[in-house]
Short mmCIF file of C-alpha atoms in Angstrom, two decimals:
data_model
loop_
_atom_site.label_atom_id
_atom_site.label_comp_id
_atom_site.label_asym_id
_atom_site.label_seq_id
_atom_site.Cartn_x
_atom_site.Cartn_y
_atom_site.Cartn_z
CA UNK A 599 21.76 23.90 62.55
CA UNK A 600 22.08 27.91 62.49
CA UNK A 601 20.55 28.86 59.57
CA UNK A 602 20.75 32.70 59.83
CA UNK A 603 22.62 34.96 56.84
CA UNK A 604 25.67 36.59 57.84
CA UNK A 605 25.38 40.08 58.10
CA UNK A 606 21.48 40.40 58.73
CA UNK A 607 20.55 40.48 62.46
CA UNK A 608 18.05 38.14 63.45
CA UNK A 609 15.56 40.12 64.26
CA UNK A 610 15.36 42.08 60.98
CA UNK A 611 15.67 38.77 58.84
CA UNK A 612 15.38 35.47 60.26
CA UNK A 613 13.68 31.25 59.72
CA UNK A 614 10.22 31.41 61.07
CA UNK A 615 8.92 27.59 61.19
CA UNK A 616 6.65 28.47 58.10
CA UNK A 617 10.08 30.04 56.09
CA UNK A 618 11.79 33.56 55.98
CA UNK A 619 10.65 36.74 57.77
CA UNK A 620 11.65 40.09 57.08
CA UNK A 621 10.02 42.02 59.57
CA UNK A 622 8.86 45.41 59.45
CA UNK A 623 6.92 46.35 62.16
CA UNK A 624 8.28 44.96 65.56
CA UNK A 625 4.92 45.41 67.22
CA UNK A 626 2.11 46.15 66.35
CA UNK A 627 0.24 48.28 69.45
CA UNK A 628 3.48 50.64 69.81
CA UNK A 629 3.24 51.33 65.81
CA UNK A 630 -0.99 52.24 66.32
CA UNK A 631 0.22 53.80 69.82
CA UNK A 632 2.46 56.40 68.14
CA UNK A 633 0.06 57.13 64.64
CA UNK A 634 -2.34 57.69 67.30
CA UNK A 635 -0.11 60.04 69.17
CA UNK A 636 0.76 62.19 66.12
CA UNK A 637 -2.72 62.55 64.87
CA UNK A 638 -3.49 63.74 68.76
CA UNK A 639 0.09 65.90 68.91
CA UNK A 640 -0.56 67.88 65.59
CA UNK A 641 -3.90 69.64 65.67
CA UNK A 642 -3.11 70.06 69.18
CA UNK A 643 -0.12 71.99 69.05
CA UNK A 644 -1.00 74.32 65.52
CA UNK A 645 -4.01 75.47 67.92
CA UNK A 646 -2.85 75.72 71.83
CA UNK A 647 -1.53 79.64 70.45
CA UNK A 648 -5.02 80.17 69.12
CA UNK A 649 -6.40 78.15 71.73
CA UNK A 650 -4.47 79.89 74.68
CA UNK A 651 -4.88 83.72 73.12
CA UNK A 652 -8.77 83.18 73.25
CA UNK A 653 -8.66 81.85 76.81
CA UNK A 654 -6.57 85.26 78.13
CA UNK A 655 -8.73 87.43 76.04
CA UNK A 656 -12.28 85.70 77.51
CA UNK A 657 -10.52 85.59 81.52
CA UNK A 658 -9.52 89.70 80.91
CA UNK A 659 -12.73 89.99 79.26
CA UNK A 660 -14.74 88.27 80.60
CA UNK A 661 -16.95 88.74 77.70
CA UNK A 662 -19.94 85.40 76.58
CA UNK A 663 -19.08 86.18 73.53
CA UNK A 664 -15.37 85.80 74.14
CA UNK A 665 -16.33 82.42 75.78
CA UNK A 666 -18.36 81.10 73.06
CA UNK A 667 -15.08 81.54 70.78
CA UNK A 668 -13.10 80.10 72.92
CA UNK A 669 -15.31 76.95 73.53
CA UNK A 670 -15.64 76.82 70.53
CA UNK A 671 -12.31 76.78 69.20
CA UNK A 672 -11.50 73.96 71.68
CA UNK A 673 -14.11 72.03 70.34
CA UNK A 674 -12.78 72.40 66.59
CA UNK A 675 -9.45 71.10 67.31
CA UNK A 676 -11.28 68.33 69.43
CA UNK A 677 -12.99 67.19 66.57
CA UNK A 678 -9.82 67.80 63.97
CA UNK A 679 -7.91 65.59 65.61
CA UNK A 680 -10.28 62.67 66.77
CA UNK A 681 -10.50 62.45 62.65
CA UNK A 682 -7.57 62.74 62.30
CA UNK A 683 -6.24 59.95 64.69
CA UNK A 684 -8.69 57.60 62.89
CA UNK A 685 -7.84 57.94 59.39
CA UNK A 686 -4.30 57.86 60.67
CA UNK A 687 -5.08 54.67 62.68
CA UNK A 688 -6.67 53.37 59.07
CA UNK A 689 -4.63 54.35 57.34
CA UNK A 690 -1.46 52.54 59.33
CA UNK A 691 -4.26 49.29 60.03
CA UNK A 692 -4.91 49.01 56.38
CA UNK A 693 -1.96 49.49 54.40
CA UNK A 694 1.30 48.70 56.95
CA UNK A 695 2.94 45.65 56.78
CA UNK A 696 4.09 43.82 59.08
CA UNK A 697 6.35 41.18 57.82
CA UNK A 698 7.29 39.10 55.05
CA UNK A 699 7.61 35.41 54.24
CA UNK A 700 9.21 33.96 51.88
CA UNK A 701 7.71 30.05 52.21
CA UNK A 702 8.48 27.16 52.40
CA UNK A 703 12.04 27.90 54.02
CA UNK A 704 14.70 26.06 51.92
CA UNK A 705 12.70 26.46 48.18
CA UNK A 706 10.79 29.25 48.96
CA UNK A 707 7.35 29.22 46.49
CA UNK A 708 5.09 31.80 48.49
CA UNK A 709 5.31 34.98 48.95
CA UNK A 710 3.27 36.34 52.49
CA UNK A 711 2.64 39.50 53.10
CA UNK A 712 1.15 40.27 55.84
CA UNK A 713 -0.57 43.93 56.91
CA UNK A 714 -2.12 44.91 60.46
CA UNK A 715 -5.40 42.72 60.30
CA UNK A 716 -5.14 39.91 57.30
CA UNK A 717 -2.85 38.51 54.92
CA UNK A 718 -2.27 37.08 51.35
CA UNK A 719 -0.61 34.90 49.69
CA UNK A 720 0.41 34.21 46.28
CA UNK A 721 2.71 32.41 44.12
CA UNK A 722 6.33 33.09 43.85
CA UNK A 723 5.72 33.95 40.10
CA UNK A 724 3.88 36.51 40.62
CA UNK A 725 6.47 38.30 42.07
CA UNK A 726 7.99 40.29 39.29
CA UNK A 727 11.40 42.94 40.72
CA UNK A 728 11.97 43.45 44.18
CA UNK A 729 13.46 46.77 44.76
CA UNK A 730 15.63 48.01 47.95
CA UNK A 731 15.27 51.79 48.18
CA UNK A 732 17.82 54.42 50.47
CA UNK A 733 16.81 57.93 51.44
CA UNK A 734 19.90 59.48 51.89
CA UNK A 735 20.27 63.42 53.17
CA UNK A 736 24.39 64.41 52.97
CA UNK A 737 25.22 60.91 53.35
CA UNK A 738 22.51 59.83 56.16
CA UNK A 739 19.92 57.70 55.87
CA UNK A 740 16.90 59.43 56.38
CA UNK A 741 14.69 56.18 55.45
CA UNK A 742 14.59 52.37 53.87
CA UNK A 743 12.21 50.09 52.00
CA UNK A 744 10.82 47.15 50.41
CA UNK A 745 8.97 47.20 47.03
CA UNK A 746 7.19 44.44 45.82
CA UNK A 747 6.51 44.37 42.02
CA UNK A 748 3.59 41.65 41.96
CA UNK A 749 2.03 40.93 39.32
CA UNK A 750 -0.76 43.88 39.28
CA UNK A 751 0.08 45.53 42.43
CA UNK A 752 2.47 47.30 44.47
CA UNK A 753 3.10 47.16 47.71
CA UNK A 754 5.36 48.77 49.68
CA UNK A 755 6.94 48.49 53.01
CA UNK A 756 8.28 50.33 55.21
CA UNK A 757 9.89 49.65 58.41
CA UNK A 758 8.72 51.27 61.79
CA UNK A 759 9.33 54.24 63.73
CA UNK A 760 13.31 52.83 64.77
CA UNK A 761 12.49 49.45 63.80
CA UNK A 762 15.39 47.10 63.58
CA UNK A 763 14.72 46.60 59.76
CA UNK A 764 15.39 50.84 59.74
CA UNK A 765 18.94 50.29 60.40
CA UNK A 766 19.67 47.07 58.21
CA UNK A 767 22.34 47.67 55.77
CA UNK A 768 20.68 48.32 51.86
CA UNK A 769 23.47 46.55 49.67
CA UNK A 770 23.65 43.29 52.64
CA UNK A 771 19.69 42.77 52.19
CA UNK A 772 19.67 43.17 48.27
CA UNK A 773 21.97 41.04 48.10
CA UNK A 774 20.43 38.31 50.74
CA UNK A 775 17.05 38.59 48.89
CA UNK A 776 19.18 37.64 45.04
CA UNK A 777 20.56 34.70 47.06
CA UNK A 778 16.72 34.05 47.77
CA UNK A 779 15.07 34.90 44.65
CA UNK A 780 17.94 33.98 42.30
CA UNK A 781 16.00 30.53 41.60
CA UNK A 782 12.97 31.68 40.51
CA UNK A 783 14.83 34.51 37.61
CA UNK A 784 13.40 37.94 40.15
CA UNK A 785 15.35 39.97 39.74
CA UNK A 786 16.41 42.52 43.00
CA UNK A 787 17.44 45.99 42.53
CA UNK A 788 19.08 48.73 45.09
CA UNK A 789 18.20 52.20 44.53
CA UNK A 790 19.50 55.32 46.12
CA UNK A 791 17.64 58.51 46.24
CA UNK A 792 19.35 61.31 47.31
CA UNK A 793 17.93 64.49 48.44
CA UNK A 794 18.69 67.28 46.47
CA UNK A 795 16.66 69.87 47.31
CA UNK A 796 17.90 72.41 50.09
CA UNK A 797 15.93 75.66 51.20
CA UNK A 798 18.83 78.07 49.99
CA UNK A 799 20.59 80.21 51.49
CA UNK A 800 19.15 78.23 54.66
CA UNK A 801 20.32 75.08 53.98
CA UNK A 802 23.67 76.28 52.14
CA UNK A 803 26.86 75.35 53.15
CA UNK A 804 29.20 78.61 54.71
CA UNK A 805 32.69 78.47 53.45
CA UNK A 806 34.24 77.64 56.91
CA UNK A 807 31.90 74.24 56.84
CA UNK A 808 32.44 72.91 53.71
CA UNK A 809 35.95 73.82 54.34
CA UNK A 810 36.10 71.65 57.20
CA UNK A 811 33.79 69.51 55.23
CA UNK A 812 36.29 69.03 52.51
CA UNK A 813 39.68 69.31 55.33
CA UNK A 814 41.04 72.19 53.37
CA UNK A 815 42.09 76.20 53.95
CA UNK A 816 38.87 78.14 54.33
CA UNK A 817 40.53 79.89 51.04
CA UNK A 818 41.11 76.99 48.79
CA UNK A 819 37.41 76.73 49.04
CA UNK A 820 36.19 78.35 46.54
CA UNK A 821 38.03 77.54 43.68
CA UNK A 822 37.99 74.38 44.72
CA UNK A 823 34.20 74.32 43.98
CA UNK A 824 35.03 76.06 40.71
CA UNK A 825 36.82 73.27 39.33
CA UNK A 826 34.73 70.70 40.24
CA UNK A 827 31.20 71.97 39.78
CA UNK A 828 29.62 73.02 42.89
CA UNK A 829 27.28 75.52 42.81
CA UNK A 830 27.41 78.77 44.78
CA UNK A 831 24.75 81.70 46.10
CA UNK A 832 25.38 85.16 47.53
CA UNK A 833 23.29 87.06 49.45
CA UNK A 834 22.99 89.67 52.27
CA UNK A 835 22.17 88.74 55.38
CA UNK A 836 19.00 89.51 57.29
CA UNK A 837 21.89 91.12 59.93
CA UNK A 838 23.61 93.32 57.79
CA UNK A 839 21.03 93.42 55.20
CA UNK A 840 19.71 97.30 56.93
CA UNK A 841 23.18 98.05 58.95
CA UNK A 842 26.10 97.19 56.32
CA UNK A 843 23.82 96.42 53.53
CA UNK A 844 27.86 95.78 51.26
CA UNK A 845 28.33 92.41 53.26
CA UNK A 846 26.98 89.34 51.56
CA UNK A 847 27.67 86.18 51.94
CA UNK A 848 28.65 83.13 49.90
CA UNK A 849 27.10 79.55 50.68
CA UNK A 850 27.55 76.28 48.58
CA UNK A 851 24.96 73.52 47.09
CA UNK A 852 25.11 70.46 49.62
CA UNK A 853 24.06 68.09 47.56
CA UNK A 854 27.69 68.18 45.19
CA UNK A 855 29.37 69.60 47.95
CA UNK A 856 29.34 66.13 49.90
CA UNK A 857 30.48 64.46 46.64
CA UNK A 858 33.03 66.67 46.23
CA UNK A 859 33.81 65.55 49.52
CA UNK A 860 33.54 61.89 48.79
CA UNK A 861 35.98 62.69 45.89
CA UNK A 862 38.57 64.06 48.02
CA UNK A 863 38.68 61.57 50.57
CA UNK A 864 39.61 59.05 47.56
CA UNK A 865 41.14 60.84 45.90
CA UNK A 866 43.85 61.45 49.17
CA UNK A 867 43.38 57.86 50.34
CA UNK A 868 44.58 56.74 46.68
CA UNK A 869 47.19 59.51 46.96
CA UNK A 870 46.16 61.45 43.82
CA UNK A 871 48.17 64.59 43.13
CA UNK A 872 44.37 66.58 43.26
CA UNK A 873 43.75 65.88 46.75
CA UNK A 874 47.64 66.92 47.18
CA UNK A 875 47.11 70.33 45.21
CA UNK A 876 44.07 70.62 47.46
CA UNK A 877 46.13 70.57 50.46
CA UNK A 878 49.21 72.07 49.45
CA UNK A 879 49.36 74.69 51.97
CA UNK A 880 49.19 72.04 55.05
CA UNK A 881 50.65 68.90 55.62
CA UNK A 882 47.59 67.67 57.36
CA UNK A 883 43.89 68.23 57.28
CA UNK A 884 43.55 72.03 57.77
CA UNK A 885 41.52 73.60 60.69
CA UNK A 886 38.97 76.00 58.97
CA UNK A 887 40.09 79.68 59.42
CA UNK A 888 37.87 82.68 59.88
CA UNK A 889 36.06 83.06 56.34
CA UNK A 890 34.41 87.26 56.38
CA UNK A 891 32.11 85.68 54.25
CA UNK A 892 30.40 83.21 58.10
CA UNK A 893 28.93 85.77 59.27
CA UNK A 894 25.03 84.23 59.59
CA UNK A 895 26.54 80.45 59.71
CA UNK A 896 23.92 78.38 60.69
CA UNK A 897 26.36 75.42 61.01
#
């Protein structure tokens, strides 16, 4: 009999001999290798320009002092890489959660949290709440994690890099957890956290990019933005600051602009007049035309 929950990948939530398992880290060795490699690359990347410059200068001048300075920098870089690697591996081993099991399979009464080197078992009655947190940026997921609120402890379970768990549907996962934990009256909450602190003006959207997202002509963007409360920012691009200081650019807040795009899409699907008026100059989605404010379009 197949007891797999429909809609959830078998390598994310699957029945094992002991119970239901939520797998966050499929391969311990791979995750440790990734942490070690990242910790080695970071100090090397930062120190590379200084090491290269010192090496060139020492080779040209041939001074013993300059060669000594180069070896000091190289030694410090190696020491920093070793310390950072040890810290990263320790944090991964000490805090990383490999999987969580609900035992036994039919009527779970225990929660088992397995880390890299140890595991802990607790009664289901100690579990106070489960929160599925999805981090979004412009409608795209950046991360997904499950937080277990246990009596006197909070356990954050984050998937490994490129693990299947990071791609599971948050709503389906929350629904599955609700089904499993409902008999024990453990609340399951799905929470969405949206990034809103975009760097202005570099990450804000130009009129043509906004028009493309909204599927309206460029000359409609400013009117819709004013109607729907999209914050704008005017500035003089660096390319024009010296030669044409009067040429300013207008950019739009990406967070609110994306919300407006979702609103317009829903209105078009429902056939509401608001969406039709936004597109009154064309019969279908209009391709954005050139805009004089888009001289430094980063998108």
